[in-house]
Short mmCIF file of C-alpha atoms in Angstrom, two decimals:
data_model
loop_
_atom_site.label_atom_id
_atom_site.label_comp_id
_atom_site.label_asym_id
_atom_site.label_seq_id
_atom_site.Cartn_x
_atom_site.Cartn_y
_atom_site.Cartn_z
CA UNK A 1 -0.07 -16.52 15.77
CA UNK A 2 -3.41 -15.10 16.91
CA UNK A 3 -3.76 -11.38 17.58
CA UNK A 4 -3.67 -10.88 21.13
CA UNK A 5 0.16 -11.94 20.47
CA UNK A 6 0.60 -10.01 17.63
CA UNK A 7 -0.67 -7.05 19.36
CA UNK A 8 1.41 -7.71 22.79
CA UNK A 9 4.40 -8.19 20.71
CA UNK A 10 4.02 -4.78 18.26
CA UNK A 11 3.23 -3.26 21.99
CA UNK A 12 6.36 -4.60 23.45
CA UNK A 13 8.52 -3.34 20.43
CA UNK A 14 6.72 0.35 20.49
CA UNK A 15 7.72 0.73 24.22
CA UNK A 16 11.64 -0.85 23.27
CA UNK A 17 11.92 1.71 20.40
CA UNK A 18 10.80 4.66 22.54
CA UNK A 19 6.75 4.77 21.32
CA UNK A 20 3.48 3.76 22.01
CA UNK A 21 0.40 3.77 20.30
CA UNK A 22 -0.01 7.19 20.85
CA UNK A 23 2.30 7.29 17.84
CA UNK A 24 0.79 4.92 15.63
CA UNK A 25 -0.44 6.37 12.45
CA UNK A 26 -1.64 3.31 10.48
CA UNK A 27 -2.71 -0.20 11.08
CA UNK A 28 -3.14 -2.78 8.40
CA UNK A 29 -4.80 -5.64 10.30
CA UNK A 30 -4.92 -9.32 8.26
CA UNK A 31 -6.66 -11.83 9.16
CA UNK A 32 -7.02 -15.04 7.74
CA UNK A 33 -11.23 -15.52 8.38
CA UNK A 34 -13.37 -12.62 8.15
CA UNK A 35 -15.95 -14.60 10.45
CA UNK A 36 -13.60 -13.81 13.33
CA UNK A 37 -14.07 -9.99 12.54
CA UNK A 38 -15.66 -9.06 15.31
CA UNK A 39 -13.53 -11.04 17.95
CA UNK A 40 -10.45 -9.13 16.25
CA UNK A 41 -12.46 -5.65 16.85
CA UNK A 42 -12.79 -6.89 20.57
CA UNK A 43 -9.43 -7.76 21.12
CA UNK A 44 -8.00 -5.06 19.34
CA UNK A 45 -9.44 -2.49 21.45
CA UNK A 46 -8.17 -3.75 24.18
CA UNK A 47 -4.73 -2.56 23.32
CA UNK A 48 -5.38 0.23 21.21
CA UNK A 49 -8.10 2.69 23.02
CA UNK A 50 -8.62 6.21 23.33
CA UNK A 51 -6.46 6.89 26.56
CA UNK A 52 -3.39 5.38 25.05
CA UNK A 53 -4.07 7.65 22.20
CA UNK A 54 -4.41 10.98 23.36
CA UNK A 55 -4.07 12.32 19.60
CA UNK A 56 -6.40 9.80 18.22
CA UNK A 57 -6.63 6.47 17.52
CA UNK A 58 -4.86 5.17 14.08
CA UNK A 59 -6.58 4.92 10.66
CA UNK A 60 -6.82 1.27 9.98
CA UNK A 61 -7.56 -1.03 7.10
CA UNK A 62 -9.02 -4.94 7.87
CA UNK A 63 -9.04 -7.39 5.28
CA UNK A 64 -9.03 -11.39 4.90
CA UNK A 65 -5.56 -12.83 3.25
CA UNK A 66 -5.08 -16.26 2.62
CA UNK A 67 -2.49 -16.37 6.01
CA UNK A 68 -2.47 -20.05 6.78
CA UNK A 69 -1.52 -20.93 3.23
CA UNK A 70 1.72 -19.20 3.59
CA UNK A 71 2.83 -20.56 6.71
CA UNK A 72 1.43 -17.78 8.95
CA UNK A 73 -1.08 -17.78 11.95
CA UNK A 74 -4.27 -16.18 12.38
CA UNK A 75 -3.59 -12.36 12.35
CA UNK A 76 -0.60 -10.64 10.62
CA UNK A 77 0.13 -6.96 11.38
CA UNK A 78 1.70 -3.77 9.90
CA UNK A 79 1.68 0.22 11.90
CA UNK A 80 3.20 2.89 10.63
CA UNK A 81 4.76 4.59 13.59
CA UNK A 82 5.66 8.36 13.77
CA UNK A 83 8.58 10.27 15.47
CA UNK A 84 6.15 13.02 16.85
CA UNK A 85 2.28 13.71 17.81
CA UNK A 86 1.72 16.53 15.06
CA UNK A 87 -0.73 13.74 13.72
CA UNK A 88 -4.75 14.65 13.25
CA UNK A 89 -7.51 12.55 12.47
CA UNK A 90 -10.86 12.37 11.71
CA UNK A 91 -13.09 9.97 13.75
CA UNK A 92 -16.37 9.23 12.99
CA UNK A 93 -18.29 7.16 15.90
CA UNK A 94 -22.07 7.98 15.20
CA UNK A 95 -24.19 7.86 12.42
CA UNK A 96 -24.15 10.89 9.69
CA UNK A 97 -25.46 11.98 6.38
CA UNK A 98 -22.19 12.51 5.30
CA UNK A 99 -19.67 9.87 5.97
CA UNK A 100 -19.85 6.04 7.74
CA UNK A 101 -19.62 5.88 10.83
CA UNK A 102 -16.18 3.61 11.82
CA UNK A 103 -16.62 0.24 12.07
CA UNK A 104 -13.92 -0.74 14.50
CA UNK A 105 -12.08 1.20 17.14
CA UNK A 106 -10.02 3.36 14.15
CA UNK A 107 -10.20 6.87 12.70
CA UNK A 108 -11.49 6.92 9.10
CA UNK A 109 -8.33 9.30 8.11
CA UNK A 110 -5.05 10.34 9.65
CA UNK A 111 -2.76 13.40 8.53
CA UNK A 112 0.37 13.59 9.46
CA UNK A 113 2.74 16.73 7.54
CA UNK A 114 1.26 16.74 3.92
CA UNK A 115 0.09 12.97 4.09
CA UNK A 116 -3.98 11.61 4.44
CA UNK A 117 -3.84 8.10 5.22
CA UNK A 118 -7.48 7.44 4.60
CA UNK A 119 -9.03 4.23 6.52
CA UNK A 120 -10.19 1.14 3.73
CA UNK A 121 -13.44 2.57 2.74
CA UNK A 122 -16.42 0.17 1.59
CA UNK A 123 -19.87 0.81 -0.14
CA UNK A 124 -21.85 1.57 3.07
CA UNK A 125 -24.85 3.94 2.88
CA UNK A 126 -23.80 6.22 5.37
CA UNK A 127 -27.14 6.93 7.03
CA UNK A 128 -28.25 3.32 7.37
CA UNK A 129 -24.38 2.00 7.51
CA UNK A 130 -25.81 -0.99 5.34
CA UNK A 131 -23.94 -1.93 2.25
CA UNK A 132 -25.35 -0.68 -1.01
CA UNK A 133 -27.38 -3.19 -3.17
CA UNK A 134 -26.40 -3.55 -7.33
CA UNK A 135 -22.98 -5.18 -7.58
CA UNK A 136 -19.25 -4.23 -7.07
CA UNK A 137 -19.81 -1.06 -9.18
CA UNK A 138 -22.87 0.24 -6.77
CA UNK A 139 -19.98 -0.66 -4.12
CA UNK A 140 -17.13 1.07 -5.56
CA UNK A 141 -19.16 4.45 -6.25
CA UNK A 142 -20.20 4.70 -2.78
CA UNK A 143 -17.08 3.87 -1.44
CA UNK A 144 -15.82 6.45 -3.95
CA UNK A 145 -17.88 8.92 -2.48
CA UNK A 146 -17.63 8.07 1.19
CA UNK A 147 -13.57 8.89 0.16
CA UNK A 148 -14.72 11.94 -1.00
CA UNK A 149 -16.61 12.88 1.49
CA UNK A 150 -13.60 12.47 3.93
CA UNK A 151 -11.34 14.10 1.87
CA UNK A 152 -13.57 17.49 1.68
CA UNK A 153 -13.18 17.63 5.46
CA UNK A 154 -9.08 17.90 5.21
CA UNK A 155 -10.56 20.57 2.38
CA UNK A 156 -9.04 18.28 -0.72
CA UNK A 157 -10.42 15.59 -3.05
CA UNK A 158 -9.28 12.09 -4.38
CA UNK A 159 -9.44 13.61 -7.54
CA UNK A 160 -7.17 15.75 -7.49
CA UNK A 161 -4.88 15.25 -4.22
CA UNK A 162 -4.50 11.41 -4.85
CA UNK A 163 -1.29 10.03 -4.66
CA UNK A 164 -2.52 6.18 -4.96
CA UNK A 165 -5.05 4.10 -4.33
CA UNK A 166 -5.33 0.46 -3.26
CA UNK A 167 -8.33 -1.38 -4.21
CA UNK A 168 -9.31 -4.53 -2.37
CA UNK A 169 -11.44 -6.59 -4.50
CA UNK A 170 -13.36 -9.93 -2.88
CA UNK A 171 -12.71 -13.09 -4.72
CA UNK A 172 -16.53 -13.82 -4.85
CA UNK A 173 -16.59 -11.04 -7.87
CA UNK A 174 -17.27 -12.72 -11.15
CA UNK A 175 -14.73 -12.46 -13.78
CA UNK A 176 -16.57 -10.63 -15.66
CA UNK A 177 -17.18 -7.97 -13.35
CA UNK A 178 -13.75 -7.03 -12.53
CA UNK A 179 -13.43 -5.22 -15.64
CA UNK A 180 -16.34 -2.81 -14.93
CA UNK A 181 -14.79 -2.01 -11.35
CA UNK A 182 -11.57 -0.12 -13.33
CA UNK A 183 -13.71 1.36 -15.76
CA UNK A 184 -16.36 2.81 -13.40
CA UNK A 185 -13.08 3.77 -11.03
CA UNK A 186 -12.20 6.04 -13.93
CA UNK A 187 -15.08 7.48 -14.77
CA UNK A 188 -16.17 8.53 -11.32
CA UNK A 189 -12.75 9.56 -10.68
CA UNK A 190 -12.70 11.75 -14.19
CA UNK A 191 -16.16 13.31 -13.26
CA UNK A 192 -14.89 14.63 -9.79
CA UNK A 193 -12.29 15.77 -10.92
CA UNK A 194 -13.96 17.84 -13.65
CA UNK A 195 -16.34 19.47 -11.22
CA UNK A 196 -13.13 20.08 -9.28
CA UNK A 197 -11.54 21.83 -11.67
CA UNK A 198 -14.46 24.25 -12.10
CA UNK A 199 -15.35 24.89 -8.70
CA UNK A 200 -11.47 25.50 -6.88
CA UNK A 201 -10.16 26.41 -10.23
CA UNK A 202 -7.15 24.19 -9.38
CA UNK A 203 -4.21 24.38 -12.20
CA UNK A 204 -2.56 21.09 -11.07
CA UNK A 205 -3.69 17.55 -10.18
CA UNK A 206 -2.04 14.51 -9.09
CA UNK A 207 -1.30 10.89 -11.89
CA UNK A 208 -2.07 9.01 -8.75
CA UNK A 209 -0.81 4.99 -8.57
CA UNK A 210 -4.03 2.22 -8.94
CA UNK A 211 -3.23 -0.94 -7.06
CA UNK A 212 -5.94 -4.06 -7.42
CA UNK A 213 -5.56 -6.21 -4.76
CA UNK A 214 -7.88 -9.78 -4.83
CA UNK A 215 -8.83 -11.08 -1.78
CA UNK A 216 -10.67 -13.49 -0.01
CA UNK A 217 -12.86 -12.03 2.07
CA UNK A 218 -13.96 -8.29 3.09
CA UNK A 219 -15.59 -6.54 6.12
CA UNK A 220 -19.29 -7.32 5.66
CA UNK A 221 -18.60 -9.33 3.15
CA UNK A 222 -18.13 -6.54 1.39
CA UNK A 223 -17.51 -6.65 -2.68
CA UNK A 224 -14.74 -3.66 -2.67
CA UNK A 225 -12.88 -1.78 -0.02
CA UNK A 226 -10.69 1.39 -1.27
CA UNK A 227 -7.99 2.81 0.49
CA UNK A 228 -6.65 6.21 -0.41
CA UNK A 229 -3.84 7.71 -0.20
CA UNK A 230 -3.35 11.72 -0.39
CA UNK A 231 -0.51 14.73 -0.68
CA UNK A 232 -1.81 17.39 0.61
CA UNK A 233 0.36 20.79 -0.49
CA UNK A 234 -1.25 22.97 1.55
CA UNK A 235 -0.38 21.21 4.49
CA UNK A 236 3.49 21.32 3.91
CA UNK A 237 5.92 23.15 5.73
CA UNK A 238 8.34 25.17 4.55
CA UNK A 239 11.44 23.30 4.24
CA UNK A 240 14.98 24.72 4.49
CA UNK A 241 16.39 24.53 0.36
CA UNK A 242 17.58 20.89 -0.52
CA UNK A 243 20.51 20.87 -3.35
CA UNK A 244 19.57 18.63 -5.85
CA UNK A 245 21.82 17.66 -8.47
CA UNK A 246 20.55 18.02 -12.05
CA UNK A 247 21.50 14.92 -13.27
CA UNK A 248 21.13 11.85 -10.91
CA UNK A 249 24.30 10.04 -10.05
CA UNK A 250 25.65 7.12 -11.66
CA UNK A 251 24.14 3.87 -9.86
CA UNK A 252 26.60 1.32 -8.87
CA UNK A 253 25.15 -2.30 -9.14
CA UNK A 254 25.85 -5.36 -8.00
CA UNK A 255 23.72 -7.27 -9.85
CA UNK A 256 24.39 -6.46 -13.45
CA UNK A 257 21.37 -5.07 -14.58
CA UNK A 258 22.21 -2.16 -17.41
CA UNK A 259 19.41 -0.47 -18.28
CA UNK A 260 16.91 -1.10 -21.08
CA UNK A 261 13.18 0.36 -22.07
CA UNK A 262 11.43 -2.81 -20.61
CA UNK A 263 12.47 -1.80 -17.21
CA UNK A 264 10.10 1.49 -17.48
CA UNK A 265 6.88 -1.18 -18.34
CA UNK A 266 6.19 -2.69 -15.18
CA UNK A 267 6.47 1.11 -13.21
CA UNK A 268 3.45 2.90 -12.02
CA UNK A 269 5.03 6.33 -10.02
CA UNK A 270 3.89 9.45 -8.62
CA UNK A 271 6.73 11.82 -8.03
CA UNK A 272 6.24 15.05 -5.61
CA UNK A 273 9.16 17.56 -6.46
CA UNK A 274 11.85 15.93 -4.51
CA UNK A 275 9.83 16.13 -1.45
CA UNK A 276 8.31 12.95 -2.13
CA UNK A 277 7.60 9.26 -4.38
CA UNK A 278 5.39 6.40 -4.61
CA UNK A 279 6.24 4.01 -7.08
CA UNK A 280 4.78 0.04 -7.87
CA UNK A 281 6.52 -1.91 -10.01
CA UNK A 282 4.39 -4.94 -11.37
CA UNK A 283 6.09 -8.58 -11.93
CA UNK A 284 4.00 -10.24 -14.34
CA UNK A 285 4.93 -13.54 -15.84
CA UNK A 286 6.45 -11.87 -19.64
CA UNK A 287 8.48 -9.34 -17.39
CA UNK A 288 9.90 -12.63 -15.07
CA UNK A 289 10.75 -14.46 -18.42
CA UNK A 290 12.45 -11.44 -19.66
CA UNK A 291 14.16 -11.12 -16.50
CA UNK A 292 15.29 -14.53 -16.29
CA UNK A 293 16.40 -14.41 -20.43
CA UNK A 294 18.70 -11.04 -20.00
CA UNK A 295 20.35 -12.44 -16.60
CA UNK A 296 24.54 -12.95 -17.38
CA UNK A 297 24.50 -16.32 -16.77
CA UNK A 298 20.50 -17.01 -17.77
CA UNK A 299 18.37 -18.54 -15.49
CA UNK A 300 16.74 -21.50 -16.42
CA UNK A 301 12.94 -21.11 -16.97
CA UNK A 302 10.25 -23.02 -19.93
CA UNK A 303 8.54 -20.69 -21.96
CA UNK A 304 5.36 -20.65 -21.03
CA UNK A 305 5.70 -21.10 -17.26
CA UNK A 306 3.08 -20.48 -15.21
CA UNK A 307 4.65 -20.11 -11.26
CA UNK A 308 8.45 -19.46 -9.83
CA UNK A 309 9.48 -22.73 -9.55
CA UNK A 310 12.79 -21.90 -7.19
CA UNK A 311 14.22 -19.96 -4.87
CA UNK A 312 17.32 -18.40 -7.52
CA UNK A 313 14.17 -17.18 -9.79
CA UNK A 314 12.69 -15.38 -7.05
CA UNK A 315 16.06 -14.19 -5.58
CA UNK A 316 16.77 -12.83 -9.30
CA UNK A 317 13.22 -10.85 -9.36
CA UNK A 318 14.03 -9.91 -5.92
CA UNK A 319 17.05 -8.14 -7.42
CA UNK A 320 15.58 -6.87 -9.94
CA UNK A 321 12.90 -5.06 -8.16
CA UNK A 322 15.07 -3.29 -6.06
CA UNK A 323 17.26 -2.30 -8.71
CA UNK A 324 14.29 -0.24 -10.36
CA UNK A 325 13.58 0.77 -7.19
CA UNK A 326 16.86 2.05 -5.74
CA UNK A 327 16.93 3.90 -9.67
CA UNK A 328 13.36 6.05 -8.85
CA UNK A 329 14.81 7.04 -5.11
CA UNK A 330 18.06 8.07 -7.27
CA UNK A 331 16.02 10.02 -9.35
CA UNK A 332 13.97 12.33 -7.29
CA UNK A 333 16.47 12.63 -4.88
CA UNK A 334 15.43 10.45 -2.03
CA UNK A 335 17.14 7.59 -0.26
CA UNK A 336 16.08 4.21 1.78
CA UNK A 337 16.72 6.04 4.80
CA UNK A 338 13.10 8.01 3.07
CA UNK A 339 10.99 5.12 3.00
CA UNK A 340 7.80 5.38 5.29
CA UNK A 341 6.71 1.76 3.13
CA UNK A 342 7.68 -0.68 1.43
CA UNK A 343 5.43 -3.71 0.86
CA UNK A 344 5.72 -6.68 -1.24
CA UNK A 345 2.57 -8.83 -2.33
CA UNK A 346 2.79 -12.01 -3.75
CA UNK A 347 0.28 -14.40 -5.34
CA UNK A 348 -0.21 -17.63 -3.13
CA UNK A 349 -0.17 -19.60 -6.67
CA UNK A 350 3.51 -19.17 -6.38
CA UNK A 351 3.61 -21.81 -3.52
CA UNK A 352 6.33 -20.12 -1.66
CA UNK A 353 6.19 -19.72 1.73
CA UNK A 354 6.14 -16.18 3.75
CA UNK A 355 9.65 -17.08 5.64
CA UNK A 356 11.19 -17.64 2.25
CA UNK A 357 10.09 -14.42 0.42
CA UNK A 358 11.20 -12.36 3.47
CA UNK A 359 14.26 -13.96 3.46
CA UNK A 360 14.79 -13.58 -0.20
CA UNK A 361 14.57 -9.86 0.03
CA UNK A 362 16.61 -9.24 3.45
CA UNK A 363 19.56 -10.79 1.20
CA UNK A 364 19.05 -8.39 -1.44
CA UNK A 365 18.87 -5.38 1.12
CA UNK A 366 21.90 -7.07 2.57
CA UNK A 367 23.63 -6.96 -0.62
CA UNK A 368 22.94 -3.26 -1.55
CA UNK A 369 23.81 -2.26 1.62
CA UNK A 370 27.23 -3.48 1.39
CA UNK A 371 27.33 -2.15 -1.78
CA UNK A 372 27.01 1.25 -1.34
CA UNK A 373 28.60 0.90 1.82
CA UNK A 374 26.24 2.68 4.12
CA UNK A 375 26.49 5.80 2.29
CA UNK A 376 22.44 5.54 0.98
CA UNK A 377 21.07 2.76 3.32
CA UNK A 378 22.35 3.49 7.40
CA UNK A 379 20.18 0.41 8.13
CA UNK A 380 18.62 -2.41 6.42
CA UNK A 381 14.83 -1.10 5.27
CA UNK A 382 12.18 -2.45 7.36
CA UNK A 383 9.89 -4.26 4.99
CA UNK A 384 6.19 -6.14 4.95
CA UNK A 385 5.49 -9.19 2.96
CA UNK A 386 1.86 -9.62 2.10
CA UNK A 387 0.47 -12.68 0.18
CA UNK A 388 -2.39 -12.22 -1.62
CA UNK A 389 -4.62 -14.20 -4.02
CA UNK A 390 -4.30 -11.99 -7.32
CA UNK A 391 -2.87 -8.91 -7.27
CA UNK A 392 -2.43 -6.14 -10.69
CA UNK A 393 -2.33 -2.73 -11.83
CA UNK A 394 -6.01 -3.78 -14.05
CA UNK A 395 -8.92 -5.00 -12.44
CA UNK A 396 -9.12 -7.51 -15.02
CA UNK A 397 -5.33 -8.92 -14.78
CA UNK A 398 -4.65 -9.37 -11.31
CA UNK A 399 -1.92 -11.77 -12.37
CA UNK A 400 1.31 -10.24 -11.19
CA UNK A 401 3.53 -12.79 -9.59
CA UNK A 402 4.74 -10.00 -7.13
CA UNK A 403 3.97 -6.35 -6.92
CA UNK A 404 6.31 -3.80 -4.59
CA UNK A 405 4.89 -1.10 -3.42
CA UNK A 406 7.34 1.85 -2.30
CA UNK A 407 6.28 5.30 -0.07
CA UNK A 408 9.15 7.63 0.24
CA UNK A 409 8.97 10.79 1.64
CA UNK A 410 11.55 13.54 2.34
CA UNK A 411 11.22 14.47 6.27
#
C-alpha cells in the first residue's frame, strides 16, 4: 500500500470517528526506501497542511523498516489522535542557531496536558542543517543537544523530564560502534543532568525507559535519530482526588502464569504517581526458552534455538507479554481503557509475517477481555505492530525477538 492510500484511508477514519487532523498529535511515518523520502514529504503535505491544522501540524518521526519483508506495502502509518485542541507545538521552518529547522511538513515537538512528544531528532548542525561529521557518537551528541535545545523552550530538559527515549540506529553502524552509542548516551545524558541539578536546583528527576531500535535506513542517511519522550509536572492540571487502593487487586488469569522473579528481568518502567506509566518489556531468546519451559503443558522448543519457529510459541509470548503488562497497569492504578500506545516490534529474523503477529495479539486481547468481562478493558486496545531489523534495551544487543512498548496515562 503506498501512502497516498494510507493517508486517504487514516483521513477517512478521522472524519468517521468524529476528527481530523486538526487533532492529530503524532505521526510515525514508515517507509520501506528512504530514497522515496522526499516523494513521501510531497505527498504527505498534501493531506496534512497548515489550514487543516489550525493548532499546528503534528510532531512526526520518518524512518525506513524493512515493510515488504513482512508482507506490507510501501508506507505503514501510526497518529496519535486527541479528544480536544488544548495541544501546542513548536515549529521550526527557518534556519536558527538554536534548533534544526523541520525537515518535512511536522512540528519538532507537541504538548498536549503534561506530555512532549518530541519529533525523531538527528545529528544536524543546526545553522548549516548538514549532518555532523565523526561517526554515530558525533551524531548522537548533536542530536542530544538539538533535544535539548527543544526541551528548554517547553522550559524542561531530557535530563531530567525524560520519560523514555527511542533510539533509531541505521544498520550501516559497525558492530563495534553500537556499543559507544549507549555509553556516550549516558554520559551526555549524566552531564546535563548534573548542570541541571545545579542551575534549577531540581530535587527530583525522572529513570526514563532506553529503547534501541536497528533500522535500515534514516533521513539523510542519517547514523542515529532520537526520539524523546517527556512528563512535564508543571504542565499538569489539578485533578479531582483518585482512590487508590493500597494494595493492588488480585489478578485473575487465564493463562496460568503465577508469578516468579524472572518476570521483573525483561521490564524497563517509568511510573508517574498513578497519573501515569510507560513500561517495555524485552523478549530475548533465554526469557522465550524460559517461557516456553514453565508453560503447564511445555511447549516444545531445542535449546539453543535461534527464531520462533510457530505460531503456539508466539501466541504463548503473546500471552505472556500481556500478562506482565496487564500486572504494571494493576499496579499503578491504570487500566487498558489508559493506554495512549501500545506498540509491538518484532525482529524480521523471526520470519513471521505482519498479518500473523497482529492476529496473534488481537486473540490475546480477545481473551483478557472476556476474562475480566469488560470490567478493565470496555474495548479491545487499539494496537501497532512494527517489524524491525534488531531491536534491544543495549545498543550492543539489539536481539530481542519482540519488544512491547506500553504509554498509559490517566486522563
Amino acid at each position: 500500500m503506498d501512502l497516498e492510500v494510507v493517508l486517504m484511508k487514516i483521513e477517512t477514519q478521522l472524519a468517521e470517528h468524529g476528527s481530523s487532523w486538526e487533532n492529530v498529535l503524532y505521526v510515525h511515518l514508515y517507509i520501506a526506501d528512504m530514497n522515496e523520502f522526499c516523494s513521501a514529504n510531497e505527498t504527505y503535505v498534501r493531506f496534512i497542511t497548515q489550514e487543516k491544522c489550525r493548532y499546528g501540524v503534528p510532531s512526526r518521526s520518518t524512518v525506513e523498516l524493512p515493510l515488504l519483508q513482512v508482507g506490507l506495502g510501501g508506507a505503514y502509518m501510526e497518529v496519535l489522535v486527541a479528544r480536544d485542541h488544548s495541544k501546542k507545538v513548536l515549529h521550526v521552518q527557518s534556519i536558527s542557531c538554536w534548533a534544526p529547522s523541520c525537515i518535512g511538513p511536522y512540528s519538532q515537538a507537541t504538548l498536549h496536558t503534561d506530555i512532549l512528544y518530541m519529533a525523531g531528532q538527528l545529528g544536524l548542525d543546526p545553522p548549516t542543517m548538514l549532518l555532523c561529521k565523526g561517526g554515530p557518537t558525533v551524531e548522537l551528541q548533536q542530536a542530544l543537544e538539538n533535544s535539548e535545545a527543544i526541551a528548554r523552550n517547553f522550559n524542561c530538559s531530557i535530563s531530567t523530564s525524560a520519560i523514555y527515549f527511542t533510539i533509531y540506529c541505521s544498520a550501516c553502524i559497525e558492530e563495534s560502534d553500537r556499543t559507544d552509542i549507549e555509553n556516550e548516551m549516558i554520559i551526555i545524558l549524566r552531564e546535563m543532568k548534573l548542570g541541571q541539578l545545579v542551575s534549577s536546583k531540581i530535587s527530583e528527576t525522572l529513570h526514563p525507559i532506553f529503547l534501541y531500535v536497528l533500522v535500515p535506513n534514516l533521513p539523510k542517511r542519517a547514523l542515529v535519530e532520537v526520539k524523546p519522550m517527556l512528563y512535564l509536572a508543571a504542565e499538569r492540571t489539578q485533578a479531582s482526588p483518585k482512590e487508590h487502593t493500597k494494595d493492588p487487586p488480585i489478578m485473575q488469569d487465564c493463562w496460568g502464569f503465577q508469578y516468579e522473579t524472572w518476570h521483573d528481568k525483561c521490564l524497563q518502567k517509568c511510573s508517574i504517581g498513578g497519573e501515569m506509566c510507560a513500561a517495555v518489556l524485552s523478549v530475548t531468546e533465554e526469557l522465550a526458552q524460559t517461557i516456553f519451559l514453565k508453560s503447564i503443558p511445555k511447549i516444545g522448543c531445542d535449546v539453543g534455538f535461534t527464531v520462533l519457529v510457530n505460531e503456539d510459541q508466539l501466541l504463548r509470548v503473546a500471552q505472556f507479554c500481556i500478562h506482565r503488562l496487564d500486572k504494571i497497569l494493576l499496579e499503578n492504578a491504570l487500566s487498558w481503557d489508559d493506554m495512549l500506545s501500545f506498540r509491538i516490534y518484532f525482529a524480521t529474523n523471526l520470519n513471521i509475517s505482519h498479518g500473523t503477529v497482529s492476529q496473534i495479539f488481537a486473540s490475546v486481547f480477545s481473551d483478557l477481555a472476556r476474562t475480566w468481562q469488560r470490567n478493565r478493558i470496555s474495548s479491545e486496545p487499539i494496537f501497532s505492530v512494527v517489524p524491525v531489523v534488531g531491536i534491544g534495551s543495549s545498543a550492543s544487543s539489539m536481539d530481542d525477538l519482540i519488544s512491547c512498548e506500553l504509554i498509559s496515562r490517566k486522563l
